[in-house]
Tab-separated table of C-alpha atoms in Angstrom:
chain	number	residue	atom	x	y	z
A	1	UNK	CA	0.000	0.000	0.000
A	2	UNK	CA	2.726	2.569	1.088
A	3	UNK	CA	4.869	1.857	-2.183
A	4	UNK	CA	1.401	2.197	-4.364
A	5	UNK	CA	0.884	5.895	-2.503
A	6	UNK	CA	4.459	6.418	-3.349
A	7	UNK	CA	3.794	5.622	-6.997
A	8	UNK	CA	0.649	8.076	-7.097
A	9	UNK	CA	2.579	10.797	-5.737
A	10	UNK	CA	5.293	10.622	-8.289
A	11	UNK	CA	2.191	10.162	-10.595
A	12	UNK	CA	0.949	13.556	-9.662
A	13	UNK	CA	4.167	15.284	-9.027
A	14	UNK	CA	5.188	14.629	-12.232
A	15	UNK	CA	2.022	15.671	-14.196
A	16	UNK	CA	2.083	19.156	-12.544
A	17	UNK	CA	5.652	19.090	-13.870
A	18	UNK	CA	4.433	18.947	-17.026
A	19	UNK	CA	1.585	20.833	-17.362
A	20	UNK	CA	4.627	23.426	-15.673
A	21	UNK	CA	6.392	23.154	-19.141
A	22	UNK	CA	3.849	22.371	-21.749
A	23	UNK	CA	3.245	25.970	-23.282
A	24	UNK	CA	-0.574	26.697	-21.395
A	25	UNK	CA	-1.084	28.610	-18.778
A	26	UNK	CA	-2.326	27.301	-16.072
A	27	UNK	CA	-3.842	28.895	-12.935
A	28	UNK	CA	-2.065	26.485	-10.777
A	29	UNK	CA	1.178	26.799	-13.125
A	30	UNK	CA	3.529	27.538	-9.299
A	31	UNK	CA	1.665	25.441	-7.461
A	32	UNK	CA	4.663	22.931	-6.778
A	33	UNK	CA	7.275	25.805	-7.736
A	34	UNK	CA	6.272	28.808	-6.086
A	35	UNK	CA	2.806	28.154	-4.217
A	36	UNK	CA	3.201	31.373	-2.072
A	37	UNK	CA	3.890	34.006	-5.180
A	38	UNK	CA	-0.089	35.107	-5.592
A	39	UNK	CA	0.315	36.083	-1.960
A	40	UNK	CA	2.585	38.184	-2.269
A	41	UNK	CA	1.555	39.565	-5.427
A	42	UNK	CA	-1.464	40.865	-3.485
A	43	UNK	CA	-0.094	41.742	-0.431
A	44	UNK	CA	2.269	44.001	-2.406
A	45	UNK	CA	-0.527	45.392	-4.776
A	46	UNK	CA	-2.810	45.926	-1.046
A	47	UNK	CA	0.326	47.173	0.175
A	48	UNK	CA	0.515	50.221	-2.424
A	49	UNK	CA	-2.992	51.488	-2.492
A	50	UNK	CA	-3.343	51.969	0.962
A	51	UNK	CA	-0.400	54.593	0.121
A	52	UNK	CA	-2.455	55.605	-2.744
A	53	UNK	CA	-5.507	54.519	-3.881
A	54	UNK	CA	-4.495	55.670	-7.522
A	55	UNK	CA	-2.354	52.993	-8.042
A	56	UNK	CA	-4.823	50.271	-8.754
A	57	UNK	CA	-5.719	51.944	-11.964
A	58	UNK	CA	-1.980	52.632	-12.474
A	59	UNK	CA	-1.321	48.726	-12.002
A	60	UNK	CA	-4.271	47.887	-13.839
A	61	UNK	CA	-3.248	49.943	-17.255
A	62	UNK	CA	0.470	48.880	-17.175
A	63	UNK	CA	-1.378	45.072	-17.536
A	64	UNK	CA	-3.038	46.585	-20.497
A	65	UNK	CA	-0.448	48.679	-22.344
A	66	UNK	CA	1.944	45.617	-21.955
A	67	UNK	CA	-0.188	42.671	-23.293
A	68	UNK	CA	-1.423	45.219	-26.555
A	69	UNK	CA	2.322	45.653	-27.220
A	70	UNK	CA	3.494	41.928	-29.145
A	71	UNK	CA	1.519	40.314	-25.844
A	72	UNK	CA	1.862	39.692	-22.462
A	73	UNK	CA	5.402	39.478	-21.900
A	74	UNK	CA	6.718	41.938	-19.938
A	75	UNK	CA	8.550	44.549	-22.522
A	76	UNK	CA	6.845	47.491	-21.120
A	77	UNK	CA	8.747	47.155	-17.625
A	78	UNK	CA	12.555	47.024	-19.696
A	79	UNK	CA	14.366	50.158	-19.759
A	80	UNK	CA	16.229	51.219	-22.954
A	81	UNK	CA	19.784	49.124	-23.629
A	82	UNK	CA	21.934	49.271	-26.185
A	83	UNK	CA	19.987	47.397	-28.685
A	84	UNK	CA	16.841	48.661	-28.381
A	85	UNK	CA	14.611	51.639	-27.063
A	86	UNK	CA	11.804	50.233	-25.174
A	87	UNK	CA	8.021	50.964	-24.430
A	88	UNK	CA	8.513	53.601	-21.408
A	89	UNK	CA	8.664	56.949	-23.742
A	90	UNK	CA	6.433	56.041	-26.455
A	91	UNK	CA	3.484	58.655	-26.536
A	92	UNK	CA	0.837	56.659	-25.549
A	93	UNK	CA	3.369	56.146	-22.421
A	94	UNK	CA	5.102	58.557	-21.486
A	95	UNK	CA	3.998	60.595	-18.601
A	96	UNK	CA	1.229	58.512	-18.259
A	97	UNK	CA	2.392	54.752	-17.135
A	98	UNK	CA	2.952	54.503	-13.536
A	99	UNK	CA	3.643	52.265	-11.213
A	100	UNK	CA	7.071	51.085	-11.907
A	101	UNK	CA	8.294	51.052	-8.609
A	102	UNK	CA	5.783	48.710	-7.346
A	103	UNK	CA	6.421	46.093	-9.733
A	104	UNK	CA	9.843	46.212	-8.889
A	105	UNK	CA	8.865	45.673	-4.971
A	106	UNK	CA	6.996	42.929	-5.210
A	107	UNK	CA	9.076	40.819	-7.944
A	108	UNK	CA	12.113	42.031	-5.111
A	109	UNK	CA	9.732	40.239	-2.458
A	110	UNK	CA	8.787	37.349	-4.985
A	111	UNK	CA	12.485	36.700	-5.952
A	112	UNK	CA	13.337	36.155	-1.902
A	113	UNK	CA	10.939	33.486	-1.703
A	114	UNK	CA	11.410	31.571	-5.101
A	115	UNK	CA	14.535	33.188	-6.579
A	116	UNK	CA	14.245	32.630	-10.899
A	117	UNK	CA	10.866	30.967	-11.015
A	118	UNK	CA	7.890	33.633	-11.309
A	119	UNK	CA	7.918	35.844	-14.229
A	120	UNK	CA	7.348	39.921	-14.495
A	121	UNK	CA	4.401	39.179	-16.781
A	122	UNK	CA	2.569	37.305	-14.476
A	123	UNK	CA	3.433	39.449	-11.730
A	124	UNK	CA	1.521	42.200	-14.149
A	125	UNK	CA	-1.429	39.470	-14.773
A	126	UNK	CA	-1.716	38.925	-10.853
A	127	UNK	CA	-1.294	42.787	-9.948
A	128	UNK	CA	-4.153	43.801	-12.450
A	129	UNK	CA	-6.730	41.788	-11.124
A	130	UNK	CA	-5.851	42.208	-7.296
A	131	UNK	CA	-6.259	46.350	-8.214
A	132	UNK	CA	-9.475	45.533	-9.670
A	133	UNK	CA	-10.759	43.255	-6.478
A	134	UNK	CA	-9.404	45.752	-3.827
A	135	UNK	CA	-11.225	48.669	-5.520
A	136	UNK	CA	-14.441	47.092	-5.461
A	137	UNK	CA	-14.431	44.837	-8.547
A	138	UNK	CA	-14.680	41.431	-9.710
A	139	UNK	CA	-12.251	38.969	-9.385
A	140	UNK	CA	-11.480	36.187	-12.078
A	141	UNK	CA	-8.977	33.398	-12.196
A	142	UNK	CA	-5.496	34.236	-13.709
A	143	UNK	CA	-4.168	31.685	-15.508
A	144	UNK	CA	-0.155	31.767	-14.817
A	145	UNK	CA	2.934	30.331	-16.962
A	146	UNK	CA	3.867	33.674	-19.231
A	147	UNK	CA	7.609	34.106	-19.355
A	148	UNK	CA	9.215	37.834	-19.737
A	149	UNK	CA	10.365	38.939	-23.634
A	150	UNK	CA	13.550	39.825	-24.146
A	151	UNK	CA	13.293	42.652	-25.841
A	152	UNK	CA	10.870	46.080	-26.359
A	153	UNK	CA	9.844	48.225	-29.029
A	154	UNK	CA	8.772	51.740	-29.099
A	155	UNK	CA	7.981	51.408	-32.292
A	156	UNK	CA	5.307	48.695	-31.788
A	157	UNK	CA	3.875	50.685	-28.652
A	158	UNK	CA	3.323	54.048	-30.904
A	159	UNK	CA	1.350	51.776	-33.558
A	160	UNK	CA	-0.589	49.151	-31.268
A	161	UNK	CA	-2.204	51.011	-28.201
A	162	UNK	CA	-5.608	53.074	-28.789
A	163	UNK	CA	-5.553	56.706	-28.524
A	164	UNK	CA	-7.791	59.173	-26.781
A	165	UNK	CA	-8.623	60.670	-30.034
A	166	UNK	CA	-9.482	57.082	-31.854
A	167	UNK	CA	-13.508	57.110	-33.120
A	168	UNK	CA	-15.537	54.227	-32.262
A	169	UNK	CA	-14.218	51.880	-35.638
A	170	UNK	CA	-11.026	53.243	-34.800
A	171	UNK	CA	-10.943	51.365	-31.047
A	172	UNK	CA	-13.313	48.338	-32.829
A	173	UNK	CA	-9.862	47.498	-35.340
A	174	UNK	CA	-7.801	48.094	-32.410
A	175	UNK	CA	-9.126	45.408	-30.443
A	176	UNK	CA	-10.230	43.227	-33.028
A	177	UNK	CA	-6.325	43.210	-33.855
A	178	UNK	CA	-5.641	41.719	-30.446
A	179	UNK	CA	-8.237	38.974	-31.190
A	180	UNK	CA	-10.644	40.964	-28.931
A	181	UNK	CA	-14.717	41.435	-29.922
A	182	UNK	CA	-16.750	44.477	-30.231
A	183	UNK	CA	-18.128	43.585	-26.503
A	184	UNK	CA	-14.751	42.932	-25.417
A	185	UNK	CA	-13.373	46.773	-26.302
A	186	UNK	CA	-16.762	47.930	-24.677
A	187	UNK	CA	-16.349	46.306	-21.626
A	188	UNK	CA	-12.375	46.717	-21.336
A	189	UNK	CA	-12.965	50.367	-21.835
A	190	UNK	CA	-14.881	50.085	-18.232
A	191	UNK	CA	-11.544	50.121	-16.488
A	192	UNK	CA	-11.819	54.490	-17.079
A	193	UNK	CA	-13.955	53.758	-14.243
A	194	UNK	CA	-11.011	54.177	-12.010
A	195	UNK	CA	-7.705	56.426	-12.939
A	196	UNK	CA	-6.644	59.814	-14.030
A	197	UNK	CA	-6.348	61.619	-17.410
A	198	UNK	CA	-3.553	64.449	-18.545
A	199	UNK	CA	-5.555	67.623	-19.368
A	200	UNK	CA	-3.635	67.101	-23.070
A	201	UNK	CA	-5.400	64.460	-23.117
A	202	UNK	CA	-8.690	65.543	-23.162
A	203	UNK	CA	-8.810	69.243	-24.205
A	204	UNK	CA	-9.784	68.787	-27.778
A	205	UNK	CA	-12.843	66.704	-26.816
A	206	UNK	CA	-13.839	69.444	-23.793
A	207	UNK	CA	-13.509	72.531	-26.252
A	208	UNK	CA	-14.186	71.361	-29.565
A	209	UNK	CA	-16.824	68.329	-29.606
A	210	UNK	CA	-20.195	68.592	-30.033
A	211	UNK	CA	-20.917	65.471	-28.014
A	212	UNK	CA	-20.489	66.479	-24.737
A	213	UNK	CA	-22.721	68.030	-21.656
A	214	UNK	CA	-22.135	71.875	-21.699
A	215	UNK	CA	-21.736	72.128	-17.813
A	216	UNK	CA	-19.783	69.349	-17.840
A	217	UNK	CA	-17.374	70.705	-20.253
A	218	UNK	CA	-17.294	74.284	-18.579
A	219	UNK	CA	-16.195	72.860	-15.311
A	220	UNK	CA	-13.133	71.009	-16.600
A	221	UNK	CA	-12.281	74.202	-19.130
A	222	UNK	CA	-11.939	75.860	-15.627
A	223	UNK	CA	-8.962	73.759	-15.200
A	224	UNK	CA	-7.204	72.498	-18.292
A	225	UNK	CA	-7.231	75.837	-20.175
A	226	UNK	CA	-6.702	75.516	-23.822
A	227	UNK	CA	-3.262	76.219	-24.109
A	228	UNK	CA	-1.077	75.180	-21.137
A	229	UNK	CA	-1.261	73.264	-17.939
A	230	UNK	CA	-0.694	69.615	-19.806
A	231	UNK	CA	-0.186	67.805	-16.827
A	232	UNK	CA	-3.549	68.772	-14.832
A	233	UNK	CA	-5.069	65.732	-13.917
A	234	UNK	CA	-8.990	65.003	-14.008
A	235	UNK	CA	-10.688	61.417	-12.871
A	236	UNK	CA	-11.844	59.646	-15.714
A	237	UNK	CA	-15.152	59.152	-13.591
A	238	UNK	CA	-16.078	62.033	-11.736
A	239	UNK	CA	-19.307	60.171	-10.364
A	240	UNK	CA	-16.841	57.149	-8.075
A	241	UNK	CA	-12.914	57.773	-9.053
A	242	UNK	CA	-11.616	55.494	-6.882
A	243	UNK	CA	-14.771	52.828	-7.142
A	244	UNK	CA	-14.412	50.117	-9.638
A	245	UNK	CA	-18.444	49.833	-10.507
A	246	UNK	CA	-20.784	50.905	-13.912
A	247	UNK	CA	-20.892	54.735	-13.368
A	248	UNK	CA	-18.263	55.057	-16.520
A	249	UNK	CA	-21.572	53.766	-18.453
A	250	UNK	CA	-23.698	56.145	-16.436
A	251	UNK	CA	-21.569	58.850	-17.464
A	252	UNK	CA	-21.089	57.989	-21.105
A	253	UNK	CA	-25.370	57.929	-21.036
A	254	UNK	CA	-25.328	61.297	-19.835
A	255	UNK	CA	-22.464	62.934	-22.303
A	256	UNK	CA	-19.783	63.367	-19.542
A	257	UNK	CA	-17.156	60.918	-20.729
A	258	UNK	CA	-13.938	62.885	-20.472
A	259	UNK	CA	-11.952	61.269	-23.537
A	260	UNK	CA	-13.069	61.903	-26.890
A	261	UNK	CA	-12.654	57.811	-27.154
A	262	UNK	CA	-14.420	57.245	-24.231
A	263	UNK	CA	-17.735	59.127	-25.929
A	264	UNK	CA	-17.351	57.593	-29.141
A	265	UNK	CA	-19.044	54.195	-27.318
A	266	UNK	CA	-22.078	56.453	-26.583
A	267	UNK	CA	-22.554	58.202	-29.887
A	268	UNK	CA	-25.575	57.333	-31.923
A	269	UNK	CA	-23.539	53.909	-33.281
A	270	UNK	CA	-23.603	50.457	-32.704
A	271	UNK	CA	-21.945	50.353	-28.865
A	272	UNK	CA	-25.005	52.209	-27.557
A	273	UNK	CA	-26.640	49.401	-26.820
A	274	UNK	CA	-24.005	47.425	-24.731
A	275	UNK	CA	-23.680	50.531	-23.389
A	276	UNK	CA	-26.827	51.582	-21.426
A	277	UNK	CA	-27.124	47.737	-20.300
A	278	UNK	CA	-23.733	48.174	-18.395
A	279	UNK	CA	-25.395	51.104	-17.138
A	280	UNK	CA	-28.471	49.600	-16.336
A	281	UNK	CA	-27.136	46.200	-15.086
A	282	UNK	CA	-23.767	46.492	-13.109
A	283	UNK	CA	-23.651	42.663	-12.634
A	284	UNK	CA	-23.382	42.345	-16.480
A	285	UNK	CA	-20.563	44.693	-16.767
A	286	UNK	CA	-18.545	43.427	-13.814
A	287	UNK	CA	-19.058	39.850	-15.710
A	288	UNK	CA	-18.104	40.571	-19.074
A	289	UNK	CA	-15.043	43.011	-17.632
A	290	UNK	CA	-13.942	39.561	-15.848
A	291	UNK	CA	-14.044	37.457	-19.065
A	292	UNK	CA	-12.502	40.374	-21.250
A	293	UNK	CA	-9.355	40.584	-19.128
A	294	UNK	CA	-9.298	36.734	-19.237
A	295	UNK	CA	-9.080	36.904	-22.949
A	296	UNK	CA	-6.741	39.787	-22.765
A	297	UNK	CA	-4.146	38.589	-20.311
A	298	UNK	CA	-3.652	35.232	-23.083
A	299	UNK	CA	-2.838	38.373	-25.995
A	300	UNK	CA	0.714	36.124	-27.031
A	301	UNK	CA	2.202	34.777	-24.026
A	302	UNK	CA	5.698	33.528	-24.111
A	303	UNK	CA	5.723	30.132	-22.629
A	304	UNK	CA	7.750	27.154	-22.727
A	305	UNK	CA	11.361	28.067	-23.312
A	306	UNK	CA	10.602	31.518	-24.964
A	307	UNK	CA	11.704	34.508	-23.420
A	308	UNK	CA	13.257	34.339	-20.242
A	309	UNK	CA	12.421	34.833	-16.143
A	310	UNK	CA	13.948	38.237	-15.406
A	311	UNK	CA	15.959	38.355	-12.257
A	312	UNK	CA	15.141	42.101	-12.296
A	313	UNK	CA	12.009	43.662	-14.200
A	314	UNK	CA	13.514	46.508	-16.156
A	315	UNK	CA	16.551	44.094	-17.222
A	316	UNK	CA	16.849	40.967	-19.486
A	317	UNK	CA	19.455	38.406	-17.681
């Protein structure tokens, strides 16, 4: 009997071995290797937004901006080497991407515990949806097993991430590039629930669109002037900013989305629809939000023996 357990074990041992090293993620990919890393993903991520609340939408868009950018891999943490110049000072990221520093802690913390084994994109994966939960949002399972690129490209960050000025097809190609559906870039667009935008980013639509409510407007001209003062921040939901609920929706029904993207979902078109049921249901658009950032955090993972497992974040090996 004792030498048949023994046999079972080594069974079992060995198929989590392999499902370890067969190319799919898995949400119990460290569960022999490094059972303990989700723990201290979130302690780290709970960690930083007592300091400041901010930084769960900060966490939450570096997740985003990374797997858009040749998937989720990790590039957009490497600083610039000699052969290449990475993701940092692209437009849609410089200035804007945050949050850096915490990445850096809690791979530091990971590292101590299970030195070469959990990757910076999963770190990312983990960090995103632990922002989400602590704000008030839903949780889903994060599959695990990504391993961190070896390279970056500024060049690929310029071309592949959506900008605040992109019309409603615009965004639609965007996502649809990424293997993501119409509801998909509806719901995914729910994360300006929570964050800040850069007055540059926003002034055209404030002073020059048609599809916005005047009072609205008015009070965030009183701030971002129209020349000047680039760097003012405004939430991107006025209603809850630090909430991660359906008032984005709410606000998009009532013509006070701050980004001329963000307005283009409520415009007369085809996204109305989805839309005022996010608005009208929350549980719907906490639900599809889950399943979009499932789909989105499998954009392209490296697995197997691609890429690498950075020691340190911003450096390959």
């Amino acid at each position: 009997m004792a030498a048949h357990k023994t046999t079972l074990c080594l069974i079992l041992l060995a198929a989590c071995l392999a499902a370890a090293t067969d190319g799919k993620l898995s949400p119990e990919y460290y569960s022999t290797t490094c059972p303990g890393a989700p723990a201290i993903v979130q302690a780290g991520v709970v960690a930083a937004l007592k300091n400041e609340t901010r930084m769960g939408a900060s966490l939450l868009r570096l997740h985003f901006h990374d797997c858009f950018v040749n998937g989720c891999d990790a590039s957009i943490l490497l600083d610039d080497n000699a052969t290449f110049v990475g993701e940092k000072t692209a437009s849609p990221n410089n200035k804007s991407i945050r949050g850096y520093e915490v990445i850096d802690k809690i791979k530091g913390q990971v590292e101590k515990e299970c030195p070469g084994v959990v990757s910076c994109a999963d770190i990312l994966a983990l960090a995103a949806r632990d922002s989400v939960v602590y704000l008030g949002g839903p949780s889903w399972e994060v599959s695990l097993g990504r391993r961190d690129s070896l390279n970056a490209s500024k060049e690929a960050a310029e071309v592949s991430l959506p900008e605040p000025t992109f019309n409603l097809s615009d965004l639609a190609v965007n996502f649809w590039a990424q293997g993501l559906s119409f509801r998909d870039m509806v719901a995914l667009s729910g994360a300006h629930t929570i964050g800040m935008a850069r007055c540059t980013t926003f002034r055209d639509h404030i002073y020059n669109d048609s599809d916005i409510e005047p009072s609205f407007a008015r009070s965030l001209q009183q701030f971002c002037p129209p020349r000047g003062h680039d760097d003012v921040l405004a939430p991107l939901d006025l209603r809850t900013p630090a909430q991660f609920d359906n008032s984005y929706y709410v606000n998009l029904v009532n013509y006070k989305g701050l980004l001329h993207s963000d307005q283009e979902l409520f415009h007369g078109d085809s996204a109305d629809p989805i839309v005022r049921n996010y608005a009208d249901e929350p549980a719907v658009f906490l639900e599809d939000f889950a399943k979009g950032m499932i789909k989105m955090g499998e954009i392209k993972p490296l697995t197997g023996s691609a890429g690498e497992i950075r020691k340190f974040c911003g450096k390959v090996n």
